[in-house]
mmCIF file of C-alpha atoms in Angstrom:
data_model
loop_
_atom_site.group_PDB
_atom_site.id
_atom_site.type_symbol
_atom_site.label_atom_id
_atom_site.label_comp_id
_atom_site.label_asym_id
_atom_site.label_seq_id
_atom_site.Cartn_x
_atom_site.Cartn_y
_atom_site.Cartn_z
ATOM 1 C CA UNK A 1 54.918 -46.880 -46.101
ATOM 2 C CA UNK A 2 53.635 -43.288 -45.879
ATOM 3 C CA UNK A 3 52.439 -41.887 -49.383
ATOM 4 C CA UNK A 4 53.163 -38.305 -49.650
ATOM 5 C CA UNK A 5 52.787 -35.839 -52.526
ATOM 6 C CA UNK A 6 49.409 -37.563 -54.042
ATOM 7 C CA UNK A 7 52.217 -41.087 -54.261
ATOM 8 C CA UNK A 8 54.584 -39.098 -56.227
ATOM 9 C CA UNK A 9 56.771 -39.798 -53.662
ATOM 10 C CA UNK A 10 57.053 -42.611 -51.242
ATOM 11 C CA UNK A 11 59.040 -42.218 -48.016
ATOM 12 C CA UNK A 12 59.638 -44.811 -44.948
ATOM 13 C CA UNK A 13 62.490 -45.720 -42.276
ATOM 14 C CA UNK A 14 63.754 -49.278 -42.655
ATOM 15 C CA UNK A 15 66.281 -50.947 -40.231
ATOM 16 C CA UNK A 16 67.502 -47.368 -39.570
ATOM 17 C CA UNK A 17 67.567 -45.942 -42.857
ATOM 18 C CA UNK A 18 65.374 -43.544 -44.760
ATOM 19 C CA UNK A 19 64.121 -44.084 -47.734
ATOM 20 C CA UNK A 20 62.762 -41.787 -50.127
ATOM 21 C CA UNK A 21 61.564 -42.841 -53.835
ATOM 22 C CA UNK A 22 60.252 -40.907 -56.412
ATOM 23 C CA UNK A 23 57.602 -42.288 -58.341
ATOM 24 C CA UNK A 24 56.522 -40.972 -60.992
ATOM 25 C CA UNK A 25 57.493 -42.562 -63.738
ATOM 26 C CA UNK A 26 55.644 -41.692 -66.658
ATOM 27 C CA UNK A 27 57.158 -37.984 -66.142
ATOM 28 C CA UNK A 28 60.209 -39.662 -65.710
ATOM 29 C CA UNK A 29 60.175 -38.227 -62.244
ATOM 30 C CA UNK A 30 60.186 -34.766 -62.941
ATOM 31 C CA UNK A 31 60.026 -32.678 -60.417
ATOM 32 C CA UNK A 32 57.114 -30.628 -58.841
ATOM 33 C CA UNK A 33 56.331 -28.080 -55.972
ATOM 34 C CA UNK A 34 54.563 -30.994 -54.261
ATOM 35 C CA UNK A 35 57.156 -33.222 -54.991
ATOM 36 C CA UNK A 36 59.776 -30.864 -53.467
ATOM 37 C CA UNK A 37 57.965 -30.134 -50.378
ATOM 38 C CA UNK A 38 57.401 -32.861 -49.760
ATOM 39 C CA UNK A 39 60.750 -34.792 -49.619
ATOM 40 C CA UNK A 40 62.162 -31.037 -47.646
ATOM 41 C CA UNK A 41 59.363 -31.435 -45.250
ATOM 42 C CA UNK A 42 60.534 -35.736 -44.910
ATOM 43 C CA UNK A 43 63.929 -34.776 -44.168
ATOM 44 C CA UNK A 44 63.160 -32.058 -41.642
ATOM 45 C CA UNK A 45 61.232 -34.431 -39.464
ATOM 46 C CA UNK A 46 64.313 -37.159 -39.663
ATOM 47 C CA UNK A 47 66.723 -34.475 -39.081
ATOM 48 C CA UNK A 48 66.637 -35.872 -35.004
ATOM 49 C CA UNK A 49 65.806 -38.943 -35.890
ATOM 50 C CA UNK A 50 68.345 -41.959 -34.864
ATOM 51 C CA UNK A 51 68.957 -42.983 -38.732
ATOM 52 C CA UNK A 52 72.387 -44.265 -39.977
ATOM 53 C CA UNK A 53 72.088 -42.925 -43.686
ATOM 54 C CA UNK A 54 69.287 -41.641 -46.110
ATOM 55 C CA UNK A 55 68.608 -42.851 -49.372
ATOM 56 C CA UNK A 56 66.674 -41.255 -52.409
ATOM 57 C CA UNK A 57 66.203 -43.253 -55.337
ATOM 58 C CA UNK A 58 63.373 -44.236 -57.668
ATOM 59 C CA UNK A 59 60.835 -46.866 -58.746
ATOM 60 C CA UNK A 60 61.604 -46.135 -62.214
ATOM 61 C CA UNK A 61 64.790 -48.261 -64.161
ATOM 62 C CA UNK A 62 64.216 -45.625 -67.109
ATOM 63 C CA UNK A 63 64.857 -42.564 -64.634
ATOM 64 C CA UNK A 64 65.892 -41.114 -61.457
ATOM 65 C CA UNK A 65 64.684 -37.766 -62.098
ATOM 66 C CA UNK A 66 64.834 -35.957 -65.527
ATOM 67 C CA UNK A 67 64.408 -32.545 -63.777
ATOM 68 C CA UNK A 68 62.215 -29.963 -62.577
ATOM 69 C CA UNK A 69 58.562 -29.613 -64.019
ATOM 70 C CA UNK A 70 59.591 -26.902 -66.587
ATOM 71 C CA UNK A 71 56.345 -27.424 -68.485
ATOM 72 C CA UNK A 72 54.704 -25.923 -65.789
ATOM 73 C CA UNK A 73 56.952 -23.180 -64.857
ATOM 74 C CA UNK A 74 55.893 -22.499 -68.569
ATOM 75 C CA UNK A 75 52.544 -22.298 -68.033
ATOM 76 C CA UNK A 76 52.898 -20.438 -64.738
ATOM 77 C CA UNK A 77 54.408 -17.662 -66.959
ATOM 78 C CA UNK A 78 52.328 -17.441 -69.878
ATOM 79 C CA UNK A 79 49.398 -17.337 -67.449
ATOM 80 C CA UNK A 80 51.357 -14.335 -65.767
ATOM 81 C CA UNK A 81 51.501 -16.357 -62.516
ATOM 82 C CA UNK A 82 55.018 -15.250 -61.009
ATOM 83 C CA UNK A 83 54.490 -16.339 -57.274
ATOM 84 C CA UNK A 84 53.621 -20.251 -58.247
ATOM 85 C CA UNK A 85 57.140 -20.552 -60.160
ATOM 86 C CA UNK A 86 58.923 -18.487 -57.269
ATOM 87 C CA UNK A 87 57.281 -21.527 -54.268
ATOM 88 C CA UNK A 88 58.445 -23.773 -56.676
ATOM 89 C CA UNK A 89 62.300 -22.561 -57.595
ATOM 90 C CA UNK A 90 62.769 -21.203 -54.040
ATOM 91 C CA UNK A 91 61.286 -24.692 -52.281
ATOM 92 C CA UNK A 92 63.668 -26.942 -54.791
ATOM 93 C CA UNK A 93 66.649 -24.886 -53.611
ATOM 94 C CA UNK A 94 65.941 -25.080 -49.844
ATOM 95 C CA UNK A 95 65.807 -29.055 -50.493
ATOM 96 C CA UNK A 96 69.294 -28.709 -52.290
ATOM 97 C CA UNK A 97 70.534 -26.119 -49.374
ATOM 98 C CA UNK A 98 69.231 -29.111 -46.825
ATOM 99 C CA UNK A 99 70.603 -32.442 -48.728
ATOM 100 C CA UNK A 100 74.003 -30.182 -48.799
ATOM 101 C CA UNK A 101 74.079 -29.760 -44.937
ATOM 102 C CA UNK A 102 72.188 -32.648 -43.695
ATOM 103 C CA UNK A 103 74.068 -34.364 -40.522
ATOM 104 C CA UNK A 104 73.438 -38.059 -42.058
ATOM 105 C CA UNK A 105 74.588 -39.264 -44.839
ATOM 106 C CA UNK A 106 72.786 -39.042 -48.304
ATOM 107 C CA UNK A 107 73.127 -41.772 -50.723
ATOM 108 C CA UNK A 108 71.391 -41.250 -54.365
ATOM 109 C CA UNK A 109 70.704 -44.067 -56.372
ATOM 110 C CA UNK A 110 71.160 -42.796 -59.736
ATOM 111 C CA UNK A 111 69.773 -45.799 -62.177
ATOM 112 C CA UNK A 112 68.934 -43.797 -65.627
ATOM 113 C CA UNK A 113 68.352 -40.308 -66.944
ATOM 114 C CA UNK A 114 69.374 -37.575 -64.328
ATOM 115 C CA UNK A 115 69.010 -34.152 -65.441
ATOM 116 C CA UNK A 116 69.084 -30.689 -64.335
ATOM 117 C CA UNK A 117 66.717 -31.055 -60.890
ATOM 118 C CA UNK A 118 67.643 -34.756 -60.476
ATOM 119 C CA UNK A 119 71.123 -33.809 -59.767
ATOM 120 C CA UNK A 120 70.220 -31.210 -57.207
ATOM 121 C CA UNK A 121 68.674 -34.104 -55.219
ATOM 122 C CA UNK A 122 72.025 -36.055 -55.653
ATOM 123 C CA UNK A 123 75.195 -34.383 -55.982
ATOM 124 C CA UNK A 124 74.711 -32.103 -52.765
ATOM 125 C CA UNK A 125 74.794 -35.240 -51.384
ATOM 126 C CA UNK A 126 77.862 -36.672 -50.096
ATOM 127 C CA UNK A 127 77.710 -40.336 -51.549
ATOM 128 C CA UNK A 128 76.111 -40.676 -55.684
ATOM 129 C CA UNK A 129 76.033 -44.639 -56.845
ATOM 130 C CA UNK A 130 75.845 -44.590 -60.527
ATOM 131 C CA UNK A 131 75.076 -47.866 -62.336
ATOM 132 C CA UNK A 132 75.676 -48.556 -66.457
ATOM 133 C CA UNK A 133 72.376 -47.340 -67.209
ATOM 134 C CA UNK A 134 73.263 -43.649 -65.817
ATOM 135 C CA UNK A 135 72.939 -40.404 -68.043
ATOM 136 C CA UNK A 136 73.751 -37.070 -66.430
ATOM 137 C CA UNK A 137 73.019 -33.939 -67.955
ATOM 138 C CA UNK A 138 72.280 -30.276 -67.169
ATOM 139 C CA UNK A 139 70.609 -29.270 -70.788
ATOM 140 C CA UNK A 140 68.588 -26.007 -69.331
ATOM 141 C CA UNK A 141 70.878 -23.747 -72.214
ATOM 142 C CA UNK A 142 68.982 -26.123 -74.808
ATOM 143 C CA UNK A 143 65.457 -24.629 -73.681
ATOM 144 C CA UNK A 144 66.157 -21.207 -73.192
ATOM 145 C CA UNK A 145 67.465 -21.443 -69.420
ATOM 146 C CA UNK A 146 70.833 -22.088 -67.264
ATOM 147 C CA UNK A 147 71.987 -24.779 -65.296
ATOM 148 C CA UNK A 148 70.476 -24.237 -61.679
ATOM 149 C CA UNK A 149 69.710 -26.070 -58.613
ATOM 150 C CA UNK A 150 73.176 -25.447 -57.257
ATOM 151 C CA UNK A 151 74.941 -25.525 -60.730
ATOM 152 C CA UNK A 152 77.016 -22.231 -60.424
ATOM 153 C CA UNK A 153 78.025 -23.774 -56.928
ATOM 154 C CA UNK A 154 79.240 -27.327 -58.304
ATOM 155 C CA UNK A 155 80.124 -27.362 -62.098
ATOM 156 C CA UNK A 156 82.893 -24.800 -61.834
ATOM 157 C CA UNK A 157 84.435 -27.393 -58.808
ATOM 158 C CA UNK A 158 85.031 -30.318 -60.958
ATOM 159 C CA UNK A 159 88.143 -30.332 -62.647
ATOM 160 C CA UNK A 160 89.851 -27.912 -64.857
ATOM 161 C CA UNK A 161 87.108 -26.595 -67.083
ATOM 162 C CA UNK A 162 84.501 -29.580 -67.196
ATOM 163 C CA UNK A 163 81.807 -27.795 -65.506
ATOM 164 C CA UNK A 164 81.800 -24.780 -67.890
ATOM 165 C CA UNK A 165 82.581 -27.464 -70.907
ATOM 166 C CA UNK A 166 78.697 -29.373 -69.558
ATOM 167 C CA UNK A 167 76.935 -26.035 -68.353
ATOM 168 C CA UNK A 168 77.435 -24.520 -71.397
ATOM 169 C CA UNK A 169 76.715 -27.631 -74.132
ATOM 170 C CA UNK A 170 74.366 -30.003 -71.624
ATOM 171 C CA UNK A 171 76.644 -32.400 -72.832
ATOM 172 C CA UNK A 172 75.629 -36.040 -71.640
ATOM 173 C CA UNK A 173 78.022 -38.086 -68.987
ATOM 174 C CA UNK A 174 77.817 -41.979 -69.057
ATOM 175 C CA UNK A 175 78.482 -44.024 -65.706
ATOM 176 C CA UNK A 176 82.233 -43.576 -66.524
ATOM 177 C CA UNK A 177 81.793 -39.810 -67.112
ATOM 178 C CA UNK A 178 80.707 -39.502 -63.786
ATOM 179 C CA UNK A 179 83.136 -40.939 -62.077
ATOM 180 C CA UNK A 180 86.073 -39.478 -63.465
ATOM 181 C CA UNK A 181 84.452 -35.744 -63.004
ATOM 182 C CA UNK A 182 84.013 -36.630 -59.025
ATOM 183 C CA UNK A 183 79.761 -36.377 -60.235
ATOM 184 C CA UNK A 184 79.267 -39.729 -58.841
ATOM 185 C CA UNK A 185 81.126 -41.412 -56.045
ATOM 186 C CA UNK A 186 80.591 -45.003 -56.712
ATOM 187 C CA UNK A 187 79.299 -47.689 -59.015
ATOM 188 C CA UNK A 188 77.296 -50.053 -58.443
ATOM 189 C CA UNK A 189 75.430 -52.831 -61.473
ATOM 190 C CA UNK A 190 72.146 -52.045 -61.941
ATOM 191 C CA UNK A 191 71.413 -55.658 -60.772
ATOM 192 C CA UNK A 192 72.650 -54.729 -57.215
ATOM 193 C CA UNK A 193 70.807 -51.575 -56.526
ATOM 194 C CA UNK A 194 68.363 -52.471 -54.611
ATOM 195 C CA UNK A 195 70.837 -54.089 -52.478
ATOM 196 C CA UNK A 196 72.450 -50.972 -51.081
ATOM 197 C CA UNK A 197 70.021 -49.913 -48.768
ATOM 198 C CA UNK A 198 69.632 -53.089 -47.005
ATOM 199 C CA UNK A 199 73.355 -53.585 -46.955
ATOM 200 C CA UNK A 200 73.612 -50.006 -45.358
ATOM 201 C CA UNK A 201 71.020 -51.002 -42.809
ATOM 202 C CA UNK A 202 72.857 -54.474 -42.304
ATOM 203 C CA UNK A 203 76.047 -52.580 -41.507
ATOM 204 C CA UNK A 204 75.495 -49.386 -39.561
ATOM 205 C CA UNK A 205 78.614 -49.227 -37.798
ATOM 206 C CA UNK A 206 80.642 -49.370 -40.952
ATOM 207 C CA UNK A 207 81.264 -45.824 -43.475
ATOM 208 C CA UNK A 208 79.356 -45.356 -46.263
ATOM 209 C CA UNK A 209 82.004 -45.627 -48.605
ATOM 210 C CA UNK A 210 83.012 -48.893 -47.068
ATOM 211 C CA UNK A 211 79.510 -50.417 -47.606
ATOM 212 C CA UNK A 212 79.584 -49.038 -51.150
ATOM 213 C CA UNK A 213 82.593 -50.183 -52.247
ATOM 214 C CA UNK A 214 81.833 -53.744 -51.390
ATOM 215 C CA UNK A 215 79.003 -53.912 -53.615
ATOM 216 C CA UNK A 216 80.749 -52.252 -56.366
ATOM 217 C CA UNK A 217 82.657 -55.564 -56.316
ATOM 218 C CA UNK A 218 84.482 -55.827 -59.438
ATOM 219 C CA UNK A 219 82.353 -54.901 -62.329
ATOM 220 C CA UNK A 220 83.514 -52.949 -64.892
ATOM 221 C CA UNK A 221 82.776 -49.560 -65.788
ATOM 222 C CA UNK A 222 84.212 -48.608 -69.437
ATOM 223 C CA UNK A 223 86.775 -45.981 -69.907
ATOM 224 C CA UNK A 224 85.726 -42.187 -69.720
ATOM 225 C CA UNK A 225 85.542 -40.721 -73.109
ATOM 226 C CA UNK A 226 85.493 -37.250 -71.198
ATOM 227 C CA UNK A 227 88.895 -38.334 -70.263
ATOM 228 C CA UNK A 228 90.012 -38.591 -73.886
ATOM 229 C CA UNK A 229 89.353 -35.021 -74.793
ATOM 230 C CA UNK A 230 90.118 -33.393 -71.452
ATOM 231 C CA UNK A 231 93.137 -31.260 -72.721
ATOM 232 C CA UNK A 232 90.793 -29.941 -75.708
ATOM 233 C CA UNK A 233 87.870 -29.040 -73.010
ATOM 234 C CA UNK A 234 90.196 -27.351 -70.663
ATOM 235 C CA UNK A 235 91.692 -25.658 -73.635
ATOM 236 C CA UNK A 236 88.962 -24.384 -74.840
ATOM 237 C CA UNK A 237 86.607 -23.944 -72.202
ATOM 238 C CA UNK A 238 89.130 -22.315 -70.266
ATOM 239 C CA UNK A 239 88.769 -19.014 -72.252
ATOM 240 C CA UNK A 240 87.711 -16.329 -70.560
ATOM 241 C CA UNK A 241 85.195 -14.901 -73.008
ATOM 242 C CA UNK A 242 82.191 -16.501 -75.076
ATOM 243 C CA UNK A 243 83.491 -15.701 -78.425
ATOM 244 C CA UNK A 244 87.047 -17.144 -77.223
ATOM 245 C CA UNK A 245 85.515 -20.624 -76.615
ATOM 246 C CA UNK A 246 83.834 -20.609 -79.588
ATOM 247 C CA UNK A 247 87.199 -19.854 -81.508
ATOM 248 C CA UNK A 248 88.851 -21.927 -80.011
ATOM 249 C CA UNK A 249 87.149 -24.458 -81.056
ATOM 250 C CA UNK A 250 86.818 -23.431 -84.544
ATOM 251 C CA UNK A 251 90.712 -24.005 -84.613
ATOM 252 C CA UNK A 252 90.442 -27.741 -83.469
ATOM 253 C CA UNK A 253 89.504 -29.848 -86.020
ATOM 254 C CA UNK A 254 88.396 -32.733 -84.849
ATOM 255 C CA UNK A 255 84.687 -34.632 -84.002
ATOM 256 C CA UNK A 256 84.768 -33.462 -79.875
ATOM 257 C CA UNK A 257 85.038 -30.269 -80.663
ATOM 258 C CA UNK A 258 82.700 -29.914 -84.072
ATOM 259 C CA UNK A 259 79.895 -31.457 -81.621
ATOM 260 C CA UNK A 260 80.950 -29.091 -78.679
ATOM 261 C CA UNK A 261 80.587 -26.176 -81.285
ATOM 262 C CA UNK A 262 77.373 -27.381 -82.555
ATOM 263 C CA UNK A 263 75.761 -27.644 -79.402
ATOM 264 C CA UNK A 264 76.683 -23.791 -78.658
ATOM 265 C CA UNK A 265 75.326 -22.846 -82.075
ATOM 266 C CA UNK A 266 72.144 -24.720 -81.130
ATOM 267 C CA UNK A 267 71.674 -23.128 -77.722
ATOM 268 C CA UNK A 268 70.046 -20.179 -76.633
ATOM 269 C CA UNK A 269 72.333 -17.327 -76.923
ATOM 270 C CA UNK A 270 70.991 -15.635 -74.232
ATOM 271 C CA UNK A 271 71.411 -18.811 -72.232
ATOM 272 C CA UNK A 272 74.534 -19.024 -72.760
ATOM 273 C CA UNK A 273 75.820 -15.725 -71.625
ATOM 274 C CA UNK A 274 73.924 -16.179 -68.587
ATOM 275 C CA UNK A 275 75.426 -19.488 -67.843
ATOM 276 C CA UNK A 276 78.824 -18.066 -68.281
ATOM 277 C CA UNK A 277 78.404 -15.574 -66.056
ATOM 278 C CA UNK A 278 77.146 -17.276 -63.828
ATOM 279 C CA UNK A 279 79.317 -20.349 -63.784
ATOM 280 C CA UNK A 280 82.408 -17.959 -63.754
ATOM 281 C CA UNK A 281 81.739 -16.039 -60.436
ATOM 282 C CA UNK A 282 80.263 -19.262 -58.458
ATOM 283 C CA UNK A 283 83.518 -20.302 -58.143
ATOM 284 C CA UNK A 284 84.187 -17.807 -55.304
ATOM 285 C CA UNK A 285 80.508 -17.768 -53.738
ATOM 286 C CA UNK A 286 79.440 -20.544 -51.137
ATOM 287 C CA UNK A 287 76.040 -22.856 -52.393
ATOM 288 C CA UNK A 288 73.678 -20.725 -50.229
ATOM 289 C CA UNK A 289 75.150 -17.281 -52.287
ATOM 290 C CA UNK A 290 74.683 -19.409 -55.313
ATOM 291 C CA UNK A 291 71.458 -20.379 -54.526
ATOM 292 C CA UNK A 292 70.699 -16.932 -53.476
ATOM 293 C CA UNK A 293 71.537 -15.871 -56.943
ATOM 294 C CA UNK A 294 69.999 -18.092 -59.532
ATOM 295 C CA UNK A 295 66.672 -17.533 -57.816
ATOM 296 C CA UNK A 296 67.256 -14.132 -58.734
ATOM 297 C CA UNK A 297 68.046 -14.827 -62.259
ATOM 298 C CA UNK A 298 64.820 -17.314 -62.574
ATOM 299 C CA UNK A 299 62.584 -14.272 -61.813
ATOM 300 C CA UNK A 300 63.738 -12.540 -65.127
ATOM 301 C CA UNK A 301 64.806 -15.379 -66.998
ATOM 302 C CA UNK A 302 61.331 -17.222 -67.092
ATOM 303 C CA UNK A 303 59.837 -14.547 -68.398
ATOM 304 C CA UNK A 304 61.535 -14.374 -71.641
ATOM 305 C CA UNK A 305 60.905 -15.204 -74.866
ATOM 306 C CA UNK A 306 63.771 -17.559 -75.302
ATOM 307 C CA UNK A 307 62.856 -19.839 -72.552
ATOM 308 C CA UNK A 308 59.063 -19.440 -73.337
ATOM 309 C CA UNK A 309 60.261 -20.667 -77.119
ATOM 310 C CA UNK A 310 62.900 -22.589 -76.069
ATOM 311 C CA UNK A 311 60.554 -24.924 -74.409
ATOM 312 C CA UNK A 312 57.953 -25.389 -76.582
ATOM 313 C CA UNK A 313 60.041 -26.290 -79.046
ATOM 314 C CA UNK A 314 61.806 -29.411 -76.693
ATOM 315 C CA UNK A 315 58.686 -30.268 -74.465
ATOM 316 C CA UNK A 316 55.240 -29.096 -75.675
ATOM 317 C CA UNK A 317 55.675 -29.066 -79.321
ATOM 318 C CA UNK A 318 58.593 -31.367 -79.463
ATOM 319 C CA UNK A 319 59.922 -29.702 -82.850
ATOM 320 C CA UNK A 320 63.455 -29.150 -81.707
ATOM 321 C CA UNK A 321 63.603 -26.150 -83.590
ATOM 322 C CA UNK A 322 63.652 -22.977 -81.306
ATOM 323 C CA UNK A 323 63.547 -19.700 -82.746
ATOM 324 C CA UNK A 324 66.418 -17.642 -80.675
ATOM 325 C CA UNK A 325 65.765 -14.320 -80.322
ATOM 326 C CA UNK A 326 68.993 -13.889 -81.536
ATOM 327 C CA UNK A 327 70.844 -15.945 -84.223
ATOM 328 C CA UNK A 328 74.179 -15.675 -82.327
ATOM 329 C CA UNK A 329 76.250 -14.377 -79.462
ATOM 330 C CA UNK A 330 76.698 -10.688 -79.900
ATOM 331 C CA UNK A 331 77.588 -9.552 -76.471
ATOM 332 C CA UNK A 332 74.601 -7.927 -75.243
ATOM 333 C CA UNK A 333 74.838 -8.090 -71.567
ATOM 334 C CA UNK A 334 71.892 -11.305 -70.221
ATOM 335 C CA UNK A 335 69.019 -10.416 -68.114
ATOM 336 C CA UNK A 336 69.615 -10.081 -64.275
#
């Protein structure tokens, strides 16, 4: 094994495949500019290597990766340090830019909590195993933030208006969630895990999905509850405008969309016209142009006082009770 990243990450070739873990589990994996660097700088030696697939997974059960380090962007801001968050946004979306156009296959292991930066490492990828224990989320609206790493590339792709419905709430996706938005790929029990890279290495003549698919076996994976409400989330976060969404749901009366509504109320307004903005023209942009252009909006966005409070209130503080710098959406045009 070769440690990298102080052990944060460990990273070795077995039978033909890579392997690259995160480990470190008491952040729950979150991402930092070592981290990042590290696992880009990994892939661009294998890039001519003779390997059959890559996988990235963890040594944690709790987590794969919860996200990016956004304590520390936090810091780097109040400290007035602009160039350490730029290496560290602009190195995490180079990795996603490389796991989107690497020549071998990339298999994430998603076992736990994947959030915002963990799902840059996986669903650029072309192959995500999910097992029962999987929660996906991209929550950055919640601290004063937008869904990045790719976000305004892939959420508006998944079916009818899902991706707007989860960038603008950070709603939470179970295994079966996944699945049915085209998030993750496969499933796999969390019992059998561990057994997909050797199985890939065992078999490196056959496709991925093959390989996959025979470990999936038949275990069950419970109905989507996504799938339930889809007509209402299409419905209503089809609308073109902010206020429309919100109205729309106002006129359903029913739990999905009283919990869709509170979430909104409980974001960052700010965030949320950002995210819709963004989310609406990445539709039409390729994942480099998106890529190019939420770097752009992290420069300003960092930097204001509703992801400074936004933040503190969900990871320094822990009070869950940010004070928006504005009570409510009321059309001022976001930062750019």
């Amino acid at each position: 094994m070769t440690d990298t990243a102080a052990g944060d990450i460990v990273a070795d070739v077995h039978r033909g495949v890579g392997r690259i873990l995160l480990n470190r589990p008491k952040a729950l994996n979150a991402l930092t500019t070592g981290m990042v660097v590290a696992i880009d700088r990994v892939l661009a030696e294998w890039e001519h290597a003779p390997l059959s697939a890559v996988v990235i997974a963890s040594t944690s059960t709790k987590a794969f990766c919860a996200g990016g380090d956004i304590r520390t962007i936090r810091e780097h801001s109040l400290a007035g340090d602009a160039e350490a968050s730029e290496r560290f946004f602009a190195s995490e979306y180079r990795l996603n830019a490389r796991i989107a156009e690497y020549a071998v296959p990339v298999v994430s292991l998603i076992d736990g909590v994947c959030m915002g930066g963990g799902l840059g490492l996986s669903v650029h990828g072309g192959f995500r195993v999910v097992t029962e224990r999987a929660m996906l989320a991209m929550p950055e609206t919640g601290i004063g933030f937008f869904p990045d790493v790719g976000a305004s590339y892939f959420l508006p792709r998944l079916p009818g208006a899902i991706g707007m419905y989860l960038g603008l709430t950070g709603h939470r996706l179970d295994a079966a969630d996944t699945l049915y938005t085209g998030l993750a790929t496969h499933y796999v029990p969390a019992d059998g895990i561990d057994a997909v890279g050797d199985a890939l290495a065992d078999n490196p003549g056959d496709p991925v999905d093959v390989v996959l698919n025979r470990l999936a076996g038949r275990s069950p994976v419970a109905k989507s509850r996504l799938a339930e409400v889809r007509g209402d989330v299409d419905w209503a976060f089809g609308a073109p405008a902010l206020g429309e969404i919100e109205k729309r749901l106002r006129h359903r009366d029913t739990p999905w969309a009283a919990g869709a509504l509170a979430a909104l109320e409980a974001a960052s307004p700010q965030s949320l016209e950002i995210t819709h903005a963004l989310l609406a023209r990445g539709r039409q942009r390729t994942l480099r142009e998106c890529l190019d252009d939420e770097l752009a909006l992290t420069r300003t966005t960092i930097r204001t006082s509703d992801f400074l409070e936004g933040v503190r209130a969900a990871l320094v503080d822990k009070d869950r009770t940010p004070d928006w710098q504005r009570a409510s959406l009321d059309g001022r045009t976001p930062p750019a």
